[in-house]
XYZ file of C-alpha atoms in Angstrom:
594
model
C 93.863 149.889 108.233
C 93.409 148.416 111.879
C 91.654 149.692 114.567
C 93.541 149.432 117.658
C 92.375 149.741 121.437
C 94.414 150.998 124.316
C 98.126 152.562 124.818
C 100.449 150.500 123.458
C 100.775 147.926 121.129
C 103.517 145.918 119.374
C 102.848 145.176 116.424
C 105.489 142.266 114.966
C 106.238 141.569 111.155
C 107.728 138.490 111.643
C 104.382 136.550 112.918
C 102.233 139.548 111.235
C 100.277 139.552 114.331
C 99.450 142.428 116.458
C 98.877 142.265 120.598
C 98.330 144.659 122.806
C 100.441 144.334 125.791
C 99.207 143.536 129.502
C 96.198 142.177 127.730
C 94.944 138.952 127.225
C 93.335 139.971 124.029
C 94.784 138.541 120.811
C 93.838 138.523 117.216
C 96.124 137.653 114.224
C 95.452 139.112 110.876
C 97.596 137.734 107.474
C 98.414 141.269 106.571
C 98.572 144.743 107.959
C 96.734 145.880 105.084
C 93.398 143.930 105.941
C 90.977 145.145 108.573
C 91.066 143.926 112.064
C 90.195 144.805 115.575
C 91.701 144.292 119.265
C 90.887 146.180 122.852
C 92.315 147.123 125.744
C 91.731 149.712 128.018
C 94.655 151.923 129.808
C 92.529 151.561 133.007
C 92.964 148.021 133.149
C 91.566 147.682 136.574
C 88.168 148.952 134.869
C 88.269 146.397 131.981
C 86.657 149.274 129.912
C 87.976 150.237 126.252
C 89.166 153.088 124.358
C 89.360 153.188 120.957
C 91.609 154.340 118.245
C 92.816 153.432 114.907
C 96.537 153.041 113.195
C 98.069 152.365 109.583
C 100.661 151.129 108.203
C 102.411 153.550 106.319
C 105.710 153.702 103.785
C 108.329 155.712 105.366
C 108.046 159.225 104.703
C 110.128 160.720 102.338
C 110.746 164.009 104.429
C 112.015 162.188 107.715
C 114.958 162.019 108.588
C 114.625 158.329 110.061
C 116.603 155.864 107.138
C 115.768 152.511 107.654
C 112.754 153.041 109.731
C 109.064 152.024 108.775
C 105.905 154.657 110.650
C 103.189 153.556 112.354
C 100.494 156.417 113.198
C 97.889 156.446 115.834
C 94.847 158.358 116.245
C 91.537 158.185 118.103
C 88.655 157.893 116.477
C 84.993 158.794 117.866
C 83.980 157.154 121.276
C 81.768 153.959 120.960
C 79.338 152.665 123.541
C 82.013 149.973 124.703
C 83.948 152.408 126.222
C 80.910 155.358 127.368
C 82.404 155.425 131.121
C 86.022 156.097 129.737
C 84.196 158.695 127.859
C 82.492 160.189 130.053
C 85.433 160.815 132.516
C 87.902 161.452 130.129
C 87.516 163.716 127.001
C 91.457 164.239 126.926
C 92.512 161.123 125.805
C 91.428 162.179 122.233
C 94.320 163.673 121.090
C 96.240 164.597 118.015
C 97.802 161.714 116.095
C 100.811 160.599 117.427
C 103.580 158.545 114.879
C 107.045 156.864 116.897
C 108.992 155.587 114.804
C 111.731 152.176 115.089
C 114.105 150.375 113.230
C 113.348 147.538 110.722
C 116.818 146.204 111.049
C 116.665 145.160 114.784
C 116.502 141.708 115.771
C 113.166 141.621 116.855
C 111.754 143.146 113.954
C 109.180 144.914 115.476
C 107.451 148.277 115.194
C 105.986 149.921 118.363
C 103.014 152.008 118.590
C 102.605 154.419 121.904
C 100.312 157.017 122.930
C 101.431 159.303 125.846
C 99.369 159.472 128.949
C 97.065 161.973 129.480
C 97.028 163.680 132.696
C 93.849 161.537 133.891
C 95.477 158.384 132.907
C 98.597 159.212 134.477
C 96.259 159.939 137.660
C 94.775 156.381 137.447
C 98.467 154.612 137.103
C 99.163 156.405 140.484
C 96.603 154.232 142.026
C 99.213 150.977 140.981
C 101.777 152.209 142.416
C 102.895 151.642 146.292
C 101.780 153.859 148.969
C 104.706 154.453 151.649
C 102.799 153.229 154.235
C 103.005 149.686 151.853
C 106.730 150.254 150.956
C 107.675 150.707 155.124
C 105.708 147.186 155.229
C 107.045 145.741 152.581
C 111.014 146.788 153.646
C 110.387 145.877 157.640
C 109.308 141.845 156.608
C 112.629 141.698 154.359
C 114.938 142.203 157.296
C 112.075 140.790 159.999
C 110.643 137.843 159.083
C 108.848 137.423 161.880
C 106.451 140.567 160.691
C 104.861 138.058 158.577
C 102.057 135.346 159.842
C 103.060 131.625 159.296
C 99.596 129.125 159.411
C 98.927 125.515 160.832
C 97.317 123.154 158.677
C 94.254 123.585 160.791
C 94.241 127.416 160.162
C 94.997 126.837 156.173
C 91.687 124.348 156.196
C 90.039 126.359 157.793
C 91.075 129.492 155.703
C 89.954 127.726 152.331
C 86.839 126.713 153.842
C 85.588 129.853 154.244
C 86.714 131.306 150.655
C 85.097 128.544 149.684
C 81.736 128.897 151.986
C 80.382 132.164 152.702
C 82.717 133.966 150.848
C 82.072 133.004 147.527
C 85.011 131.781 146.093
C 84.822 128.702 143.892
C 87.840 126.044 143.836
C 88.326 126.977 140.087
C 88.823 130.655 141.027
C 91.380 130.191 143.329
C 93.186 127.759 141.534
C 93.588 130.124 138.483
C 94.792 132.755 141.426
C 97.639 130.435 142.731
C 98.613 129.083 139.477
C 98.960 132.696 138.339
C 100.703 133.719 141.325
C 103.519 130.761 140.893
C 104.083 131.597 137.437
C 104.319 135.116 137.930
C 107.076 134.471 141.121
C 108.744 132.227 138.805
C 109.071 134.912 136.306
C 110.210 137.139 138.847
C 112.697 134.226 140.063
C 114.034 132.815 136.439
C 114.115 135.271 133.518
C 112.463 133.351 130.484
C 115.972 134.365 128.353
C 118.388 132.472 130.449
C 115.587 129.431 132.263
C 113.452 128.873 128.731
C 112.827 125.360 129.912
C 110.313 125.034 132.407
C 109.203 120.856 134.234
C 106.341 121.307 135.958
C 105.329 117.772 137.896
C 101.830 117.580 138.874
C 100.105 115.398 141.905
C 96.519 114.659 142.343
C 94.968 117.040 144.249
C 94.459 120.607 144.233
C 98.403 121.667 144.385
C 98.578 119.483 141.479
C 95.563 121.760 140.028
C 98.088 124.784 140.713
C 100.770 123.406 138.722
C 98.370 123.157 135.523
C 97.452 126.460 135.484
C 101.121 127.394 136.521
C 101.907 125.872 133.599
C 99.523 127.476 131.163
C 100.358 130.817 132.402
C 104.168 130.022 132.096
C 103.555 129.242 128.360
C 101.860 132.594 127.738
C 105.038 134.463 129.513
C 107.247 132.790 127.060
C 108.491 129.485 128.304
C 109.032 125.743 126.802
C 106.806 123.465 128.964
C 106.179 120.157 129.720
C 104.395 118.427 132.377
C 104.853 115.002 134.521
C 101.131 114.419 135.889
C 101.519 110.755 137.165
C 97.745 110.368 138.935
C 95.282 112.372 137.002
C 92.170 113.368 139.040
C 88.923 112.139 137.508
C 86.775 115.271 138.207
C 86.056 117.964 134.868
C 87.924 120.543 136.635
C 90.844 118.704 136.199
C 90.070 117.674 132.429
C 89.339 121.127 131.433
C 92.850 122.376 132.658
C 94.850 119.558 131.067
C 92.812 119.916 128.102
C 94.122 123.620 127.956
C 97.354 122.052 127.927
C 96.990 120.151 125.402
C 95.206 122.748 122.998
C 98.633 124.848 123.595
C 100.939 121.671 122.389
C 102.536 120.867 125.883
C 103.820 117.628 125.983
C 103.038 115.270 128.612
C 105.670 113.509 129.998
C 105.487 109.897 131.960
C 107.068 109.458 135.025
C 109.669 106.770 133.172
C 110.697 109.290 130.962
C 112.093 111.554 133.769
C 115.256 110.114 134.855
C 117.281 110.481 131.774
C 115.719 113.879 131.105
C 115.949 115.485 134.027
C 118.891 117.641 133.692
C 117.939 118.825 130.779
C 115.169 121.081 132.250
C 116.443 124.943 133.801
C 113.634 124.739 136.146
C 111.393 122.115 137.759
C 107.900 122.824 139.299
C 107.167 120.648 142.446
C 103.068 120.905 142.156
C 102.607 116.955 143.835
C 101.856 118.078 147.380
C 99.627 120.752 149.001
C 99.230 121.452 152.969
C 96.665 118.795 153.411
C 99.202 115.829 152.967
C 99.700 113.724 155.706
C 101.673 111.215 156.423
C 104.972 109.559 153.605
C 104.621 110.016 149.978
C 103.213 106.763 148.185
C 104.295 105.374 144.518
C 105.034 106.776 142.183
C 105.755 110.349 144.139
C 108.091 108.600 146.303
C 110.491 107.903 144.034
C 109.852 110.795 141.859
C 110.496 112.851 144.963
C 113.935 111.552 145.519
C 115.090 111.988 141.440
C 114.362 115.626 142.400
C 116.472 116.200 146.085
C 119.797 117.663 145.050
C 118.730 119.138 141.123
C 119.234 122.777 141.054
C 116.477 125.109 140.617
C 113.614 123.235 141.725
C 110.317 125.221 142.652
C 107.837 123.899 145.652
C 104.640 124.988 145.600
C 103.125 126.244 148.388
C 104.668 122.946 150.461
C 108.023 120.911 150.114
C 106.433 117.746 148.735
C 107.135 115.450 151.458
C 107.224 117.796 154.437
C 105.263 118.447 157.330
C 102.936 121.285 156.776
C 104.081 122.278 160.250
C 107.603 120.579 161.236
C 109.186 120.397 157.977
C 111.593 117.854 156.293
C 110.713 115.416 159.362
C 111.598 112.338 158.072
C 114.585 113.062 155.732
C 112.864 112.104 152.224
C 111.576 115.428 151.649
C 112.282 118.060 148.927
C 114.880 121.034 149.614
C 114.201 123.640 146.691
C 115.995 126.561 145.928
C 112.479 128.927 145.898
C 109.071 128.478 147.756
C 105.975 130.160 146.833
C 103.617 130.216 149.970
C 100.044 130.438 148.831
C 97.335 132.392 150.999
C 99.751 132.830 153.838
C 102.956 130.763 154.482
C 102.574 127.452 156.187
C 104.789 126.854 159.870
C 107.237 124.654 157.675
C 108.082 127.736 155.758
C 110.223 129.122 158.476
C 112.478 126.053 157.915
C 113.095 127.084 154.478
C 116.788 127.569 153.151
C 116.171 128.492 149.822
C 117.286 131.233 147.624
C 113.659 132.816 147.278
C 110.293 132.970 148.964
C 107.349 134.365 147.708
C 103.815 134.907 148.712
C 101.136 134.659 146.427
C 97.247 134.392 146.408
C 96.390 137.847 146.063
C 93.169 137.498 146.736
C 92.965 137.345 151.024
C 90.068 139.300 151.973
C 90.069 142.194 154.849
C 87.529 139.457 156.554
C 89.928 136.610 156.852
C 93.290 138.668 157.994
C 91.426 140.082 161.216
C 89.868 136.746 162.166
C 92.860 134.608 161.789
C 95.262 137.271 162.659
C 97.311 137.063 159.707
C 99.888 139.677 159.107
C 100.618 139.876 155.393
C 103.153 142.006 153.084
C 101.197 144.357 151.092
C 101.823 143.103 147.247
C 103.881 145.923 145.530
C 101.740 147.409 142.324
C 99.894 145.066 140.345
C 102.032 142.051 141.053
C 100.290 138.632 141.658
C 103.775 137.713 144.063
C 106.011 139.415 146.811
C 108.935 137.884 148.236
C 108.689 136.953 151.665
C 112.112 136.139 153.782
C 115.051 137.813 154.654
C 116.904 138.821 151.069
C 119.964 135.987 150.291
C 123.528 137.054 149.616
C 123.966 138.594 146.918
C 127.032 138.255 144.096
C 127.112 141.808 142.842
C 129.540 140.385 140.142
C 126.914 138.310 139.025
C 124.141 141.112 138.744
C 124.119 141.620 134.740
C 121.358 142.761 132.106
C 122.066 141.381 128.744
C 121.009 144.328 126.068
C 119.073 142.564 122.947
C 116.849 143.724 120.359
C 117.539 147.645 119.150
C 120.356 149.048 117.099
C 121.780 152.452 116.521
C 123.634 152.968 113.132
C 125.280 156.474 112.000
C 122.340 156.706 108.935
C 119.644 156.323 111.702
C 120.671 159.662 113.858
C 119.387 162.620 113.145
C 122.331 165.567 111.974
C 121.179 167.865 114.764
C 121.746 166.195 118.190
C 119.259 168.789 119.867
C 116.724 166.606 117.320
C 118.044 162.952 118.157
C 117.592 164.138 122.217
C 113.928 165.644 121.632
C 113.462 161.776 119.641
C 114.892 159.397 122.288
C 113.141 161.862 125.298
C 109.729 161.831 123.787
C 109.769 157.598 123.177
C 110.899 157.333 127.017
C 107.767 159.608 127.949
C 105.737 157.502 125.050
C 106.692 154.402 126.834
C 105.278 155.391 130.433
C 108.615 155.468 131.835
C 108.589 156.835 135.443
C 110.572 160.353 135.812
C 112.622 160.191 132.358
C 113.527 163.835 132.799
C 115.418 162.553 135.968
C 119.154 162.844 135.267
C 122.430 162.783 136.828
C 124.005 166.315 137.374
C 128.065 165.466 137.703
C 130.032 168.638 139.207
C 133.446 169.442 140.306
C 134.761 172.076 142.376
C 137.806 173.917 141.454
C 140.456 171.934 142.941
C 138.687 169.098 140.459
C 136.921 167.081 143.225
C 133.889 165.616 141.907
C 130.030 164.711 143.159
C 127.272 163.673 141.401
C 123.561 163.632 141.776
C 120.281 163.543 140.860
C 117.687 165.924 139.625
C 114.850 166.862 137.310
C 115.272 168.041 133.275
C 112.412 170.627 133.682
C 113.069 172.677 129.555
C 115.168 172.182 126.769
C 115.758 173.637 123.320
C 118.646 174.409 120.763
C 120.223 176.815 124.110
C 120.671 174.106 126.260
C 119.298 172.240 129.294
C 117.553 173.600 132.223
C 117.040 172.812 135.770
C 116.456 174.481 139.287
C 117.840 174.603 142.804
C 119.072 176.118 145.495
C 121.725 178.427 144.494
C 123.384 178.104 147.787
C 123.521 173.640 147.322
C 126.824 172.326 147.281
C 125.997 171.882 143.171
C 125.120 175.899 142.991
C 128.692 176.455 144.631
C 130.792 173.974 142.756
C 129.742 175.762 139.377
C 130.110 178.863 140.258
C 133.845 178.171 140.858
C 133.810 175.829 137.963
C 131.163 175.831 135.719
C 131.953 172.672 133.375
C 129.344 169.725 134.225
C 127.705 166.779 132.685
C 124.583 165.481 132.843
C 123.241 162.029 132.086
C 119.788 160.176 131.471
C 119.396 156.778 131.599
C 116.165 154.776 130.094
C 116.459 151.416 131.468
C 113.769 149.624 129.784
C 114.713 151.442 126.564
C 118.282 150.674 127.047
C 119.545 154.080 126.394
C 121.844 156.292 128.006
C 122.356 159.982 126.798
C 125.337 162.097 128.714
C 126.154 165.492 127.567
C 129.023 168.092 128.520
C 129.198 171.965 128.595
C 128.862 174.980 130.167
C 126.835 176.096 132.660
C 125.036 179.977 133.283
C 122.172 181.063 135.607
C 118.871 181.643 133.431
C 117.387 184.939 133.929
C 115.882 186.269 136.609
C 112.093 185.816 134.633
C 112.529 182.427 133.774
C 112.901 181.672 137.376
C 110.100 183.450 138.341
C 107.928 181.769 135.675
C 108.724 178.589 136.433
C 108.538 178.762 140.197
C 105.390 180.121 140.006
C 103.915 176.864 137.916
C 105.315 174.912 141.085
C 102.603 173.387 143.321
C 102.311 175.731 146.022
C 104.022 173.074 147.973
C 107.377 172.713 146.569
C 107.564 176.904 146.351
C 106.879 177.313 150.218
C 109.539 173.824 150.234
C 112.235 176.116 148.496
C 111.705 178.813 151.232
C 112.153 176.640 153.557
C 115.197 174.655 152.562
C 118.732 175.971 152.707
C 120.195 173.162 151.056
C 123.017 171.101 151.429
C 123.051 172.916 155.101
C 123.613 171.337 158.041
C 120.431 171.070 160.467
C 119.562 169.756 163.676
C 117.108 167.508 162.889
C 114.247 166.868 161.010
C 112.131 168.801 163.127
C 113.612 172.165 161.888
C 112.052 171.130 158.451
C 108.570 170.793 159.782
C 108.316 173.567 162.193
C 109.504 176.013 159.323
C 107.040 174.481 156.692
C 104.295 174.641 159.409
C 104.994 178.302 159.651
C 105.183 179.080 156.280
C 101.622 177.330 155.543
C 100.425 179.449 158.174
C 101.487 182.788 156.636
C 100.276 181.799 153.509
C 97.118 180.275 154.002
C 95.690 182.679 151.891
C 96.118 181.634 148.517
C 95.499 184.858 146.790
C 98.798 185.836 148.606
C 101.521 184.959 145.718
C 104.480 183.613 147.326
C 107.737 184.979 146.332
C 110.564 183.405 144.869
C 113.544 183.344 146.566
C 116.985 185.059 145.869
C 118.645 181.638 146.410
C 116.365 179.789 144.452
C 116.637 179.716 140.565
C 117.724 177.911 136.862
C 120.884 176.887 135.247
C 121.355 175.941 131.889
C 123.995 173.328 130.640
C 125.357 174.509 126.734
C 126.194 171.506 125.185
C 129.444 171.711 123.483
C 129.128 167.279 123.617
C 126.537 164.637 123.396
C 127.026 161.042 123.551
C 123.919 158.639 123.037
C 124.546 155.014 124.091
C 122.345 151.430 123.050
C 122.689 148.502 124.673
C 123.626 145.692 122.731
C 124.548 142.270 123.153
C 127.372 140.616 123.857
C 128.315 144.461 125.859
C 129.325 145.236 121.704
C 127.295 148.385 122.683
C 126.524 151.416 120.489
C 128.039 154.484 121.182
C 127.557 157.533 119.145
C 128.976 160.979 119.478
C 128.500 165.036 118.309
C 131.136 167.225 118.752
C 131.359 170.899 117.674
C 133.354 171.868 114.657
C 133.772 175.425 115.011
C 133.979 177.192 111.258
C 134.380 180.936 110.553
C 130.638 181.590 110.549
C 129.209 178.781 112.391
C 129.950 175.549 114.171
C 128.779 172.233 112.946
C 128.146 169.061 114.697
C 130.625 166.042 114.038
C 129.616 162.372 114.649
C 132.065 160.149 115.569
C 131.697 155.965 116.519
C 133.629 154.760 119.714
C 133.914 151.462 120.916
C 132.351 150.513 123.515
């Protein structure tokens, strides 16, 4: 028996460890059969806990899941660590919830989810980006003169007053930018395919950056080492290479560099900060120039040997392929070629942007990094996911594909997956022209799948001439893709009704308004008409009534395909087909290659 904290957990047989992810809480145990403990709280941004417990358990002899092992999760009674979650939010004790995944995958692992309650799926909203953030965040992309660039007056200045009344210590914000690097550099070079990470190290407090850069790199995964020529004799300093050392990363000498070099996928320029002035001395001078031409080299906050305001002055300077500006970006930033900029130092308070002026992106969810810059080319050709990990083998699928849907829906709502009833509707009219689109699953049962619209939209029209369609979902981060084919009807009149009255009131006075797939004048039509329709139904006793045009269709499934991802593009691809009989018709599964 463990007892297990939070929403999701990952529990891995190969290390028999268990984490909870997006927490920095760890605790090994030598068996799953001994007693252990380990929080988290969904509303991370409280740091409070909730509490539950799991088991591991033999597969069940009445599931139909061969080749899978069960883990089962289910809250126990509140304890005082987590009285505010409590208090706010009785819902999240819930029935006991068991997902099940294959032993035979490469990972090896078994996943554990809960589903979020309403309240908790009310606190992620405050994570995500308001529109108001995205506009911002979209304008500096093609503008990058939207964004505030710094002297090395305004920087000092800037740090100087974290530091003073502000209340920031140097440790703090050293943690911030290290954090920030790491996590741009994750964002920049997927651990898979850039394992091995350089980072080189000056004396100061950039140098400080790269330290906890690299600590923070090691935790996401990567093979470090670190060059840190001139070590600063303050216990800052000693306590961060001493966390180094506690996590086995080598050291490396300057010497050793040359012959090593190119053996690195990324190398982290941490030697100088915006308060350098003047050339780089031994032995940064020379390390400097090893580094001008090698691919994938990372500055921090500053090209070592630059300016902090006119750049790559002299010649001798460093020209890496990705910046991360920390705070704000320096003047030499706009003299940056790179493939990638990124702002980081999350931490600039309201105080400092209106009395320097700065203009800032807004940092997009709970990322510690935004890029910054106008967006480089890009090699579609080259844009690739490489699928690694699950499997999906004919013993492991339910017989009933109505069964193996409801199993892969409910682990892509377990997982917290945004909109993973959205699926593409595919159409053609009768001369066999197709389109495609967009919408929202909204019921589903051994009858088929159901969704709603206008039934005068170009979709509405296209089936009613020829009602053969497909629909497909797609759960990225599970890699899975489901597509099924049949045909479509209207769903009665009372189903309509039912469900359009569950609408927000919103979306039903929306549906009034809306003849879609029409063409308008402008977007003004839209407004004035919803304006006047708020109007007559201010009163909300007054029910509003569904529409003629407005209603359900069902697909009928006569196919299903479900896909994995798998490496090497060998993906899995699984199919039911109906076998009609005499009496009944049975569901066939067939393998194709993929």
């Amino acid at each position: 028996m463990c007892r297990l904290l939070g929403t999701y957990a990952d529990l891995s047989t190969s290390s028999s460890s268990i984490h909870a992810n997006n927490s920095l809480r760890y605790l090994s145990n030598s068996t799953f059969h001994k007693e252990c403990s380990l929080a988290f709280c969904p509303n991370l941004h409280r740091n409070r806990l909730r509490v539950g417990t799991c088991k591991w358990q033999d597969k069940p002899a009445s599931a139909k899941v061969h080749g899978y092992h069960g883990i089962t999760l289910s809250p126990i009674a509140p304890t005082s660590a987590c009285l505010h979650c409590i208090q706010e939010r009785q819902s999240l004790f819930k029935p006991p919830v068991t997902v099940y995944d294959k032993y035979q995958s490469l990972s090896h692992r078994v996943h554990t989810y809960t589903p979020l309650s309403k309240s908790q799926a009310s606190d992620q909203q405050l994570f995500h980006t308001t529109k108001k953030d995205m506009d911002s965040l979209v304008q500096h992309l093609h503008d990058p003169n939207s964004i505030s660039y710094i002297s090395q007056e305004a920087a000092a200045a800037i740090d100087e007053l974290l530091m003073g009344p502000l209340g920031f210590s140097v440790d703090q914000l050293m943690e911030l930018a290290g954090l920030s690097v790491a996590s741009a550099i994750f964002e920049a070079y997927p651990v898979q395919a850039n394992n091995r990470v350089l980072v080189i190290c000056g004396p100061g407090n950039n140098g400080g950056d790269g330290l906890v850069a690299a600590r923070h790199l090691h935790h996401f995964g990567y093979s470090l080492s670190v060059c840190y020529p001139k070590r600063t004799d303050k216990p800052l300093y000693h306590g961060l290479v001493t966390q180094l050392e506690s996590l086995s990363i080598p050291f490396l000498l300057e010497d050793e560099l040359p012959s090593i070099l190119s053996s690195f996928d990324v190398v982290v320029d941490a030697i100088f900060g915006f308060s350098f002035r003047g050339q780089p001395r031994p032995p940064f001078d020379a390390l400097i120039q090893k580094l001008v031409g090698l691919p994938n080299v990372v500055s921090v906050d500053i090209p070592s040997g630059w300016h902090v305001e006119e750049g790559d002055i002299n010649g001798i300077g460093l020209h890496p392929d990705m910046l991360v500006s920390l705070t704000a970006p320096k003047l030499c930033a706009r003299k940056f070629k790179g493939l990638h900029h990124f702002l980081g130092g999350r931490f600039v308070p309201p105080l400092i942007a209106e009395k320097f002026g700065l203009k800032l992106p807004p940092y997009p969810g709970t990322s510690q990094c935004v890029w910054i810059g106008k967006l480089p080319s890009i090699d579609v050709g080259s844009l690739r996911e490489n699928y690694v990990g699950a499997v999906l083998l004919e013993e492991h699928l339910n017989a009933d594909p109505f069964s193996q849907f409801k199993e892969w829906f409910e682990d892509a709502v377990a997982m917290g997956l945004p909109e993973p009833n959205a699926m593409t509707l595919a159409t053609a009219n009768k001369e066999g022209h197709p389109s495609a689109r967009m919408v929202l699953l909204k019921g589903y049962d051994e009858h088929g799948f159901v969704w709603y619209t206008n039934y005068g939209s170009r979709k509405a029209l296209e089936l009613a001439s020829n009602p053969w369609a497909s629909i497909v979902f797609f759960w990225e981060r599970l890699h899975r893709q489901a597509r099924i084919t049949g045909c479509v009807e209207k769903v009665s009149s009372e189903e309509s009704d039912e469900y359009f009255h569950s609408r927000p009131r919103e979306s039903q006075i929306g549906a009034l308004v809306s003849a879609q797939s029409t063409v308008i004048a402008g977007r003004h039509v839209l407004d004035q008409a919803y304006e006047d329709l708020q109007s007559r139904y201010a009163d909300k006793s007054i029910i509003i009534p569904r529409p003629d045009h407005w209603g359900g269709f069902r697909l009928q499934p006569e196919a299903f395909e479900f896909w994995q991802g798998r490496e090497s593009r060998l993906h899995d691809r699984l199919t039911y087909t109906k076998e009609m009989a005499v009496d009944k018709s049975n569901w066939v599964i067939h393998r194709l290659a993929p």
